[in-house]
């Protein structure tokens, strides 16, 4: 088993597509929550192969994209503090905040370093005891456990110059907020694969039981996505929405209990602001009292200044599934991957970047 | 070049004095032995008849030694291939070294040997050169600039703007090997079968292609920016659309696996020994067949065609049968791969 080729097999994909065409009778609106799924759908041209009865919307599942300008401004303000080293995942560098980006702040002389994991950030803290090393903690339930582990490790090893700006977001609460708003009428949800390896499939059950939404958790290869669409159509045609897993090689009902435990030891749920959605209750993670000395927001007195939104940018509407990238006046004109105006054009998993790179003809 | 055990390059090697003279006499001349260079005049002087092609490129690859080659081989192949892609027969090269103080002389010796081997294989000659040494920290080991002159045979007219509707697109072999070889070396990635750079001189391959067809319209080596960028350049220059078929494009398993891990698309990963040709439809099969007899193009295959629709766009028919745009590389995929 090669673990990739099998899930890209053209004959198998055609068979699943045939089945979808055969059984899809009524019009349904499905949302892929995750930016990774959007990339797969665009890259393999899946949307154009589906019957007209199936409408696909992209959701808010790109952590870089949903980070609010006010939070980006905080990261930039922290970078401007003296004797500070900012460590961050690379995607964040180019995202424009209200007035600047981390990339521009770095060009102005701030010490900002791209790391691949918190292990690297901790190492930088060990090597620079006279500086404060701040990790910009963005991401969903997938990355949060590793950041929790880094804080526990810093405590264990007595590393006193390591801090985290916790901008983590939780996925199920934002789906609930989307459904509550009633702005987008959904029939089915392709639930995020990697997030669900951590949280399991159970946290999606409210969507099926309380809102009647068909839910399938799936992986990121074309056959994974096609299978999830097939399962969603099947549920909806039968009128029996429920939560199913099409990603058994990665996801269980319970999820990764050890990772959940780490997250719970260090973090507690808090309100978080999402681009395009404002503040969503219980959708963020803040450091628990016992760990608050690692909290960069508490340790530094910063003034990020007033928040400004980019004129004409509709990333917020795109993240809610209300609009698509081609609806934006800036798309492909003043907003391109070289000169991004909004975050959805920066992140490789952003809807605008996916539409830009893999647009259909 | 004679081995210099444990010796290091000193600033004095580039100062024009005795040490520099010795380096040229003992280090470079024996390897690049030819009458034009041996005169040691300020310029190489030679006769040339016909249309000349002239090109230059600088090489800053890191690491300097990589699986399948080194900066010296790359510096020759890159320039030889640039000449070849205009249909020119490469004749003369210049080689100019910018060396960081403290660089190992035995490493330099290895690199000079690969320059010699690559120029010999290509049938070209190094006829002029230069050596500069800069202070430690002012360069990263070794940079090489090469320039080349070649002659274009009569009747050959190859340009990125010559693609015509109906022409076929031929790719000479699997893509992405150079970029991944460099990246795996840098990141310490180990594969069961290691990825070797495809770095190779392609001038003989091109002359064999020209022997069997007078209707080769475009040729280019898809280096930085990869196959996707080269095809977009053809589409833009010729104002045509290009359709390619995903399942026709060869990619080695190890390259595909590395791309998955690193988040790259093989279409954008650099090659240093591949070429893309746009050929009239009647000649395409014949050209591809002739190519496949050359060791550097054993897997040559037709991957697509030129179309009237979607001018200045490259469209890919995916394995699943859908179509999508293949854009140019945006931003930097990997710095310092050549």
XYZ file of C-alpha atoms in Angstrom:
699
model
C 0.000 0.000 0.000
C 1.444 3.328 -1.016
C -1.146 5.472 0.825
C -1.359 8.051 -1.980
C -1.838 6.318 -5.325
C -4.744 4.223 -4.073
C -6.595 7.373 -3.093
C -6.013 9.009 -6.490
C -7.000 6.033 -8.623
C -8.838 7.431 -11.636
C -10.987 4.341 -12.313
C -12.128 4.109 -8.726
C -12.860 7.845 -8.694
C -14.952 7.505 -11.845
C -16.915 4.663 -10.255
C -17.672 6.774 -7.166
C -18.632 9.721 -9.382
C -21.010 7.454 -11.314
C -22.644 6.396 -8.089
C -23.015 10.015 -6.955
C -24.666 10.937 -10.284
C -26.981 7.950 -10.008
C -28.223 8.572 -6.519
C -28.293 12.393 -6.335
C -31.889 13.502 -7.000
C -32.567 16.613 -4.939
C -30.546 19.818 -4.774
C -28.179 19.864 -1.788
C -25.716 22.436 -0.495
C -22.543 20.979 1.020
C -19.739 22.845 2.748
C -16.164 21.670 3.003
C -15.078 23.235 6.274
C -11.382 22.780 5.752
C -9.024 24.711 3.460
C -7.137 21.474 2.782
C -10.318 20.007 1.291
C -10.800 23.147 -0.827
C -7.311 22.631 -2.273
C -8.053 18.978 -3.132
C -11.374 19.901 -4.748
C -9.840 22.686 -6.843
C -6.608 20.896 -7.729
C -8.355 17.811 -9.056
C -11.252 19.716 -10.580
C -13.783 17.776 -8.501
C -16.465 20.483 -8.471
C -16.962 20.314 -12.256
C -17.379 16.538 -12.150
C -20.257 16.600 -9.665
C -23.889 16.706 -10.818
C -25.671 20.071 -10.904
C -27.751 18.972 -7.941
C -24.709 19.301 -5.670
C -23.568 22.757 -4.690
C -20.206 22.985 -2.912
C -19.273 25.887 -0.614
C -15.917 26.558 1.028
C -15.876 27.133 4.764
C -13.769 28.934 7.359
C -11.238 26.115 7.917
C -7.992 27.984 7.318
C -6.371 29.133 10.584
C -4.320 31.881 8.949
C -7.383 33.224 7.149
C -9.657 33.432 10.179
C -7.113 35.281 12.339
C -8.614 38.730 12.931
C -6.733 41.899 12.067
C -6.764 42.939 15.738
C -4.888 39.734 16.618
C -2.385 40.204 13.783
C -1.794 43.744 15.082
C -1.014 42.282 18.526
C 1.607 39.967 17.026
C 3.158 42.889 15.149
C 3.156 45.084 18.289
C 4.879 42.278 20.220
C 7.514 42.009 17.480
C 8.314 45.696 17.924
C 9.105 45.288 21.637
C 12.804 45.491 22.520
C 14.709 42.235 23.183
C 11.993 40.056 21.738
C 12.309 37.185 19.260
C 9.073 36.247 17.517
C 8.772 32.645 16.329
C 5.989 31.755 13.942
C 4.809 29.355 11.262
C 5.825 30.713 7.852
C 2.307 31.327 6.526
C 1.722 34.134 9.031
C 4.595 36.300 7.803
C 2.898 37.769 4.760
C -0.602 38.255 6.157
C -1.410 41.959 6.206
C -2.692 43.341 9.525
C -4.225 46.818 9.883
C -1.110 48.724 8.899
C 1.729 46.267 8.418
C 2.658 42.584 8.285
C 5.191 40.522 10.226
C 7.265 40.392 7.044
C 7.442 44.187 6.809
C 8.085 44.443 10.535
C 10.994 42.047 10.088
C 12.384 44.184 7.253
C 12.218 47.146 9.673
C 14.595 45.272 11.976
C 12.421 43.101 14.238
C 13.778 39.611 15.018
C 11.134 37.296 13.552
C 12.003 33.671 12.813
C 10.060 31.008 10.944
C 9.939 27.667 12.752
C 8.441 24.310 11.782
C 7.475 23.320 15.301
C 7.412 24.574 18.877
C 10.481 22.394 19.536
C 12.462 24.873 17.419
C 10.934 27.812 19.311
C 11.905 26.280 22.663
C 15.439 25.719 21.404
C 15.685 29.380 20.377
C 14.539 30.319 23.905
C 17.238 28.112 25.435
C 19.905 29.666 23.221
C 18.820 33.265 23.910
C 18.266 33.528 27.674
C 18.538 37.340 27.596
C 15.645 37.660 25.114
C 11.940 36.938 25.353
C 10.936 34.318 22.774
C 7.284 34.535 21.777
C 5.543 31.855 19.733
C 2.583 33.056 17.670
C 0.136 30.262 18.453
C -2.285 30.000 15.573
C -4.117 26.921 14.430
C -7.037 24.661 15.262
C -7.253 21.629 17.533
C -4.558 20.046 15.351
C -1.720 22.319 16.461
C -2.954 23.343 19.916
C -1.777 20.115 21.666
C 1.798 20.604 20.419
C 1.789 24.143 21.745
C 0.387 22.945 25.058
C 3.195 20.393 25.194
C 5.795 23.112 24.560
C 4.480 25.142 27.501
C 4.605 22.093 29.777
C 8.126 21.365 28.559
C 9.195 24.984 29.207
C 7.884 24.675 32.751
C 9.576 21.327 33.302
C 12.929 22.595 32.005
C 12.710 25.945 33.810
C 12.723 27.983 30.584
C 11.513 31.366 31.812
C 11.799 33.409 28.621
C 9.259 31.484 26.499
C 5.801 32.928 25.833
C 2.832 32.085 23.625
C 0.371 34.467 21.996
C -2.607 32.127 21.976
C -4.763 32.780 18.918
C -6.018 29.192 18.708
C -9.447 28.482 17.367
C -11.841 25.597 17.913
C -13.804 24.223 14.972
C -17.133 22.871 16.283
C -18.151 26.179 17.987
C -17.646 28.179 14.804
C -19.742 25.712 12.806
C -22.453 26.151 15.428
C -22.190 29.935 15.056
C -22.432 29.618 11.251
C -25.516 27.427 11.524
C -27.098 29.711 14.147
C -26.647 32.763 11.959
C -28.871 31.144 9.311
C -27.008 33.146 6.694
C -26.037 30.052 4.729
C -28.507 27.198 4.405
C -26.500 23.999 4.536
C -27.563 20.389 4.042
C -24.257 18.667 4.621
C -20.805 19.206 6.012
C -17.475 17.672 5.025
C -15.883 17.743 8.476
C -12.147 18.459 8.800
C -9.918 15.367 8.709
C -6.865 16.435 10.671
C -8.821 18.308 13.336
C -10.977 15.204 13.824
C -7.928 12.959 14.323
C -7.528 14.938 17.566
C -11.114 15.644 18.660
C -12.732 12.544 17.129
C -16.044 12.546 15.274
C -18.271 12.925 18.361
C -18.033 16.754 18.615
C -19.826 16.980 15.234
C -22.900 15.111 16.443
C -24.717 18.292 17.504
C -24.795 19.371 13.846
C -26.699 16.224 12.862
C -28.945 15.947 15.898
C -29.757 19.640 16.526
C -29.565 21.078 13.022
C -30.272 18.085 10.771
C -26.986 18.476 8.934
C -25.420 15.418 7.315
C -21.782 15.115 8.470
C -18.910 13.047 7.074
C -15.328 13.307 8.339
C -12.848 12.666 5.558
C -9.226 12.834 4.381
C -7.480 14.932 1.778
C -7.034 12.774 -1.308
C -9.510 13.037 -4.189
C -11.095 9.647 -3.427
C -11.527 10.638 0.231
C -13.449 13.742 -0.809
C -15.529 11.911 -3.429
C -16.416 9.190 -0.953
C -17.541 11.803 1.574
C -19.755 13.478 -1.031
C -21.226 10.081 -1.912
C -21.939 9.327 1.760
C -23.454 12.787 2.325
C -25.734 12.448 -0.720
C -26.741 9.010 0.476
C -27.662 10.318 3.959
C -29.602 13.232 2.484
C -31.468 11.161 -0.117
C -32.500 8.775 2.664
C -33.419 11.716 4.878
C -31.229 10.387 7.704
C -28.549 12.941 8.563
C -25.916 11.623 10.959
C -22.145 11.663 11.563
C -20.066 9.172 9.591
C -16.324 8.684 9.186
C -14.843 8.184 5.707
C -11.335 8.574 7.104
C -10.992 5.447 9.218
C -7.239 5.371 8.671
C -6.930 8.539 10.759
C -10.076 9.215 12.755
C -12.003 7.463 15.526
C -15.142 8.508 17.394
C -13.132 9.409 20.493
C -10.099 11.000 18.832
C -6.632 11.292 20.330
C -7.261 11.279 24.080
C -3.686 12.070 25.065
C -3.640 15.168 22.832
C -7.007 16.277 24.213
C -5.692 15.856 27.748
C -2.613 18.021 27.032
C -4.833 20.714 25.583
C -7.093 20.627 28.632
C -4.231 20.826 31.109
C -2.820 24.028 29.606
C -5.761 25.747 27.912
C -9.389 26.552 28.619
C -12.060 27.622 26.130
C -12.560 31.362 25.731
C -14.304 33.707 23.309
C -12.265 34.314 20.157
C -12.650 36.754 17.306
C -12.872 35.294 13.829
C -12.388 37.278 10.673
C -15.796 37.850 9.148
C -17.666 36.440 12.113
C -16.640 38.603 15.028
C -16.472 37.170 18.515
C -17.664 33.579 18.831
C -18.212 32.202 22.345
C -16.107 29.253 23.525
C -14.303 29.128 20.173
C -10.792 30.052 21.331
C -8.232 28.775 23.804
C -6.598 30.852 26.529
C -3.938 29.740 28.994
C -5.273 28.475 32.288
C -4.392 30.434 35.440
C -1.616 27.983 36.361
C 0.121 28.725 33.065
C -0.681 32.397 32.595
C 2.929 33.466 33.124
C 3.569 32.026 29.640
C 0.862 34.263 28.163
C 2.491 36.911 25.956
C -0.558 39.175 26.179
C -0.251 39.339 29.951
C 3.538 39.571 30.058
C 3.871 42.517 27.694
C 2.180 45.874 27.774
C 1.435 46.493 24.125
C -0.659 48.980 22.199
C -1.592 47.518 18.806
C -3.461 50.731 17.841
C -6.923 50.942 16.275
C -7.961 48.066 13.993
C -8.501 48.870 10.321
C -10.131 46.600 7.740
C -8.967 46.497 4.126
C -11.330 48.344 1.840
C -13.058 46.121 -0.678
C -11.655 42.847 0.742
C -14.443 40.304 1.237
C -12.404 37.561 2.949
C -14.917 37.638 5.819
C -17.856 36.864 3.497
C -15.839 34.178 1.720
C -14.977 32.499 5.037
C -18.672 32.351 5.936
C -19.471 30.735 2.585
C -21.677 33.698 1.625
C -19.480 34.693 -1.315
C -16.824 33.036 -3.480
C -13.449 34.522 -4.491
C -14.561 35.471 -8.049
C -17.269 37.651 -6.405
C -14.501 39.903 -5.042
C -13.607 42.986 -7.069
C -9.993 42.738 -5.903
C -9.573 39.060 -6.918
C -6.843 38.655 -9.570
C -6.685 42.459 -9.996
C -5.195 44.209 -6.979
C -5.165 41.032 -4.843
C -2.797 38.287 -6.055
C -0.518 35.800 -4.261
C 2.392 38.194 -4.923
C 0.522 41.172 -3.486
C -2.188 39.795 -1.212
C -4.735 42.191 0.225
C -6.534 39.639 2.388
C -5.396 36.496 4.216
C -7.346 34.067 1.993
C -4.906 34.962 -0.800
C -1.839 34.451 1.446
C -2.339 31.025 2.942
C -1.788 28.076 0.624
C -5.061 26.706 2.002
C -6.961 29.977 1.595
C -9.961 29.871 -0.755
C -8.712 32.813 -2.822
C -5.248 31.256 -3.303
C -6.867 27.923 -4.287
C -9.165 29.617 -6.803
C -6.228 31.658 -8.104
C -3.873 28.714 -8.609
C -6.315 26.016 -9.642
C -9.176 27.980 -11.167
C -11.350 26.167 -13.688
C -11.740 27.398 -17.247
C 43.704 19.607 -11.449
C 46.293 18.347 -8.992
C 44.985 17.604 -5.526
C 45.908 20.180 -2.883
C 45.595 18.328 0.391
C 44.045 20.331 3.198
C 45.025 23.582 1.536
C 42.687 26.550 1.649
C 42.025 29.398 -0.723
C 43.690 32.591 0.541
C 42.899 36.165 -0.445
C 46.297 36.135 -2.187
C 45.020 33.481 -4.650
C 42.876 36.183 -6.206
C 45.318 39.069 -6.013
C 46.947 38.588 -9.414
C 50.303 37.631 -7.884
C 52.328 34.445 -7.663
C 49.768 32.319 -5.817
C 47.042 33.211 -8.311
C 49.368 32.480 -11.180
C 50.184 29.060 -9.711
C 46.515 28.284 -9.261
C 45.852 28.976 -12.943
C 48.985 27.165 -14.149
C 48.654 24.080 -11.972
C 44.985 24.079 -11.134
C 43.050 25.181 -14.170
C 45.196 24.906 -17.308
C 45.880 21.142 -17.147
C 42.117 20.477 -16.914
C 40.976 22.916 -19.553
C 43.874 22.270 -21.893
C 43.217 23.870 -25.284
C 45.217 26.203 -27.524
C 42.831 29.166 -27.169
C 43.124 29.182 -23.375
C 46.806 28.234 -23.262
C 47.790 31.506 -24.902
C 46.744 33.255 -21.680
C 46.004 36.495 -23.500
C 43.396 38.913 -22.194
C 40.771 37.542 -24.564
C 40.246 34.274 -26.350
C 40.366 34.986 -30.075
C 38.558 32.705 -32.535
C 36.849 32.637 -35.930
C 33.147 31.991 -36.209
C 30.862 31.707 -39.218
C 27.099 31.759 -39.145
C 24.513 32.911 -36.644
C 25.915 33.038 -33.116
C 24.043 32.351 -29.893
C 25.453 33.900 -26.713
C 24.276 33.324 -23.144
C 25.383 33.730 -19.530
C 24.302 32.473 -16.118
C 25.563 32.576 -12.523
C 25.498 29.563 -10.203
C 25.059 29.892 -6.436
C 23.638 26.444 -5.599
C 23.793 25.232 -2.015
C 24.942 22.592 -1.169
C 27.838 22.845 -3.625
C 27.999 19.036 -3.918
C 24.672 17.236 -4.323
C 23.532 13.758 -5.469
C 24.125 13.627 -9.213
C 26.468 16.588 -9.537
C 28.056 19.695 -8.145
C 28.176 23.416 -8.857
C 30.805 22.876 -11.593
C 28.800 20.361 -13.601
C 25.717 22.538 -13.125
C 27.544 25.661 -14.347
C 28.545 23.916 -17.579
C 25.254 22.082 -18.197
C 23.171 25.195 -17.499
C 24.982 27.283 -20.069
C 25.348 24.460 -22.621
C 21.609 23.807 -22.304
C 20.697 27.483 -22.703
C 22.648 27.507 -25.981
C 21.120 24.191 -27.056
C 17.577 25.458 -26.501
C 18.148 27.979 -29.310
C 19.277 25.090 -31.482
C 22.895 26.243 -31.210
C 25.908 23.928 -31.097
C 27.892 25.040 -28.018
C 31.516 25.891 -28.851
C 33.218 28.071 -26.266
C 32.622 28.795 -22.610
C 33.972 31.268 -20.099
C 34.213 30.188 -16.459
C 34.552 32.742 -13.706
C 34.983 31.803 -10.034
C 34.120 33.954 -7.039
C 35.622 32.084 -4.096
C 35.265 32.755 -0.382
C 38.527 32.951 1.524
C 39.153 29.618 3.269
C 37.414 27.460 0.624
C 39.017 24.031 0.374
C 41.431 23.664 -2.545
C 40.687 19.961 -2.825
C 36.976 20.767 -3.191
C 37.887 23.309 -5.853
C 39.917 20.592 -7.535
C 36.894 18.236 -7.602
C 34.758 21.007 -9.072
C 37.298 21.834 -11.776
C 37.369 18.137 -12.697
C 33.589 18.056 -13.097
C 33.712 21.207 -15.222
C 36.233 19.455 -17.420
C 34.173 16.269 -17.674
C 30.975 18.138 -18.488
C 32.603 20.335 -21.155
C 34.270 17.262 -22.678
C 30.945 15.469 -22.825
C 29.319 18.486 -24.433
C 32.199 18.866 -26.884
C 32.704 22.486 -25.827
C 35.856 24.260 -24.627
C 36.621 26.604 -21.747
C 38.540 29.367 -23.497
C 38.630 32.153 -20.926
C 38.116 32.587 -17.229
C 38.702 34.584 -14.089
C 39.215 34.003 -10.376
C 38.308 36.386 -7.574
C 38.681 35.683 -3.875
C 36.512 37.611 -1.413
C 36.807 37.956 2.366
C 35.348 35.235 4.537
C 31.628 35.984 4.928
C 31.347 37.923 1.659
C 30.294 34.837 -0.346
C 29.026 31.378 0.541
C 31.918 29.096 -0.446
C 31.935 29.351 -4.191
C 29.946 31.094 -6.900
C 30.540 30.395 -10.598
C 29.560 32.415 -13.640
C 29.695 30.837 -17.063
C 28.973 32.361 -20.455
C 28.808 30.462 -23.722
C 28.931 30.989 -27.457
C 27.415 28.595 -29.982
C 26.581 28.467 -33.678
C 23.050 27.948 -34.952
C 22.872 25.701 -38.040
C 21.205 27.145 -41.132
C 17.460 26.740 -41.298
C 17.015 26.311 -37.549
C 14.547 28.792 -36.054
C 13.604 27.917 -32.484
C 11.870 30.354 -30.153
C 9.287 30.362 -27.391
C 7.085 32.446 -29.684
C 6.930 29.831 -32.475
C 4.277 27.458 -31.085
C 1.385 26.881 -33.527
C -2.088 25.508 -33.014
C -2.025 21.726 -33.414
C 1.634 21.317 -32.415
C 2.462 18.621 -29.871
C 4.285 19.164 -26.569
C 7.048 16.644 -25.812
C 8.687 16.255 -22.395
C 12.070 14.508 -22.287
C 11.655 12.663 -18.971
C 10.446 12.607 -15.349
C 10.251 16.002 -13.649
C 11.381 17.504 -10.363
C 14.531 15.472 -9.741
C 17.051 18.311 -9.440
C 14.959 20.405 -7.042
C 14.149 17.425 -4.818
C 17.770 16.157 -4.843
C 18.881 19.569 -3.557
C 16.063 19.828 -1.044
C 16.550 16.323 0.376
C 20.238 17.057 0.815
C 19.473 20.317 2.622
C 16.740 18.924 4.847
C 18.506 15.620 5.501
C 15.599 13.649 3.985
C 16.457 10.032 3.304
C 14.591 7.918 0.775
C 14.864 4.187 0.113
C 16.043 5.089 -3.389
C 17.698 8.487 -3.177
C 16.691 11.164 -5.656
C 19.577 12.032 -8.001
C 19.712 15.358 -9.828
C 18.965 15.065 -13.543
C 21.726 17.631 -14.294
C 23.071 16.828 -17.795
C 24.234 18.498 -21.009
C 21.478 18.242 -23.596
C 23.216 19.508 -26.739
C 23.650 16.062 -28.309
C 19.988 15.257 -27.632
C 18.968 18.483 -29.376
C 21.155 17.827 -32.399
C 19.655 14.331 -32.722
C 16.185 15.868 -32.607
C 17.145 18.374 -35.301
C 18.408 15.510 -37.468
C 14.942 13.950 -37.661
C 12.787 17.088 -37.864
C 12.972 20.566 -39.302
C 9.747 21.484 -37.549
C 10.859 21.846 -33.946
C 9.254 25.160 -33.040
C 10.071 25.727 -29.358
C 12.643 24.229 -26.991
C 13.291 25.105 -23.365
C 14.823 23.486 -20.305
C 12.360 23.760 -17.425
C 14.764 24.903 -14.693
C 13.596 27.273 -11.945
C 9.798 27.446 -11.903
C 9.598 23.937 -13.366
C 7.488 22.560 -16.201
C 4.482 24.736 -15.324
C 6.440 27.957 -15.713
C 8.079 26.911 -19.021
C 4.698 25.992 -20.528
C 3.224 29.310 -19.382
C 6.144 31.121 -21.026
C 5.427 29.330 -24.341
C 1.706 30.109 -24.049
C 2.393 33.794 -23.376
C 5.107 34.258 -25.999
C 3.193 32.414 -28.728
C -0.261 33.720 -27.661
C -1.732 30.207 -27.735
C -3.379 27.869 -25.250
C -1.633 24.694 -24.093
C -3.465 21.567 -22.966
C -1.524 18.972 -20.967
C -2.618 15.617 -19.579
C -1.821 14.934 -15.925
C -1.513 11.182 -16.429
C 1.041 11.626 -19.244
C 3.576 13.533 -17.140
C 6.184 11.178 -15.671
C 7.165 11.713 -12.016
C 9.377 9.297 -10.068
C 7.750 7.778 -6.964
C 10.437 9.193 -4.652
C 9.976 12.689 -6.105
C 6.223 12.434 -5.695
C 6.595 11.266 -2.088
C 9.038 14.063 -1.253
C 6.718 16.629 -2.831
C 3.818 15.352 -0.721
C 5.899 15.701 2.427
C 7.272 19.119 1.605
C 4.060 20.533 0.188
C 5.393 21.049 -3.349
C 3.801 20.380 -6.699
C 6.250 18.533 -9.036
C 5.055 20.783 -11.885
C 6.902 23.665 -10.214
C 10.053 21.862 -9.093
C 13.307 22.600 -10.983
C 14.981 20.336 -13.525
C 18.525 20.664 -14.892
C 18.582 17.932 -17.520
C 15.119 17.945 -19.053
C 13.691 19.744 -22.030
C 10.256 20.591 -23.351
C 9.792 20.694 -27.121
C 6.890 21.994 -29.181
C 6.886 20.132 -32.487
C 4.657 20.073 -35.589
C 2.072 17.268 -35.242
C 3.364 15.204 -38.183
C 6.884 15.075 -36.746
C 6.042 14.672 -33.040
C 6.035 10.861 -32.841
C 9.263 10.640 -34.803
C 11.004 13.225 -32.605
C 9.822 11.555 -29.388
C 11.004 8.179 -30.632
C 14.444 9.530 -31.574
C 14.698 11.261 -28.190
C 13.970 8.042 -26.331
C 17.124 6.518 -27.829
C 19.248 9.132 -25.997
C 20.235 8.219 -22.427
C 19.026 11.574 -21.115
C 15.556 11.211 -22.646
C 14.707 7.513 -22.361
C 11.212 8.380 -21.101
C 10.478 11.103 -23.659
C 6.761 11.344 -24.230
C 4.053 13.557 -25.694
C 2.266 15.290 -22.814
C -0.069 17.696 -24.580
C -0.883 19.937 -27.495
C -1.194 23.551 -28.554
C -4.759 24.813 -28.928
C -6.516 27.914 -30.147
C -8.824 28.151 -27.119
C -7.720 29.804 -23.852
C -4.838 31.842 -25.336
C -1.938 32.488 -22.953
C -3.196 29.834 -20.544
C -2.011 26.350 -19.674
C -4.852 23.945 -18.943
C -4.401 20.532 -17.374
C -6.796 17.635 -17.880
C -6.684 15.987 -14.443
C -6.591 12.237 -13.856
C -10.227 12.400 -12.891
C -11.101 13.992 -16.236
C -11.659 17.578 -15.038
C -9.780 20.622 -16.329
C -7.930 23.223 -14.360
C -5.584 26.112 -14.908
C -1.867 25.544 -14.383
C -0.412 28.868 -13.367
C 3.132 30.200 -13.372
C 5.146 29.743 -10.200
C 4.315 32.574 -7.840
C 6.978 33.582 -5.346
C 10.045 31.529 -4.497
C 9.610 27.773 -4.138
C 13.185 27.042 -3.153
C 16.000 29.565 -3.099
C 19.483 28.791 -4.450
C 18.856 25.572 -6.314
C 21.178 26.512 -9.204
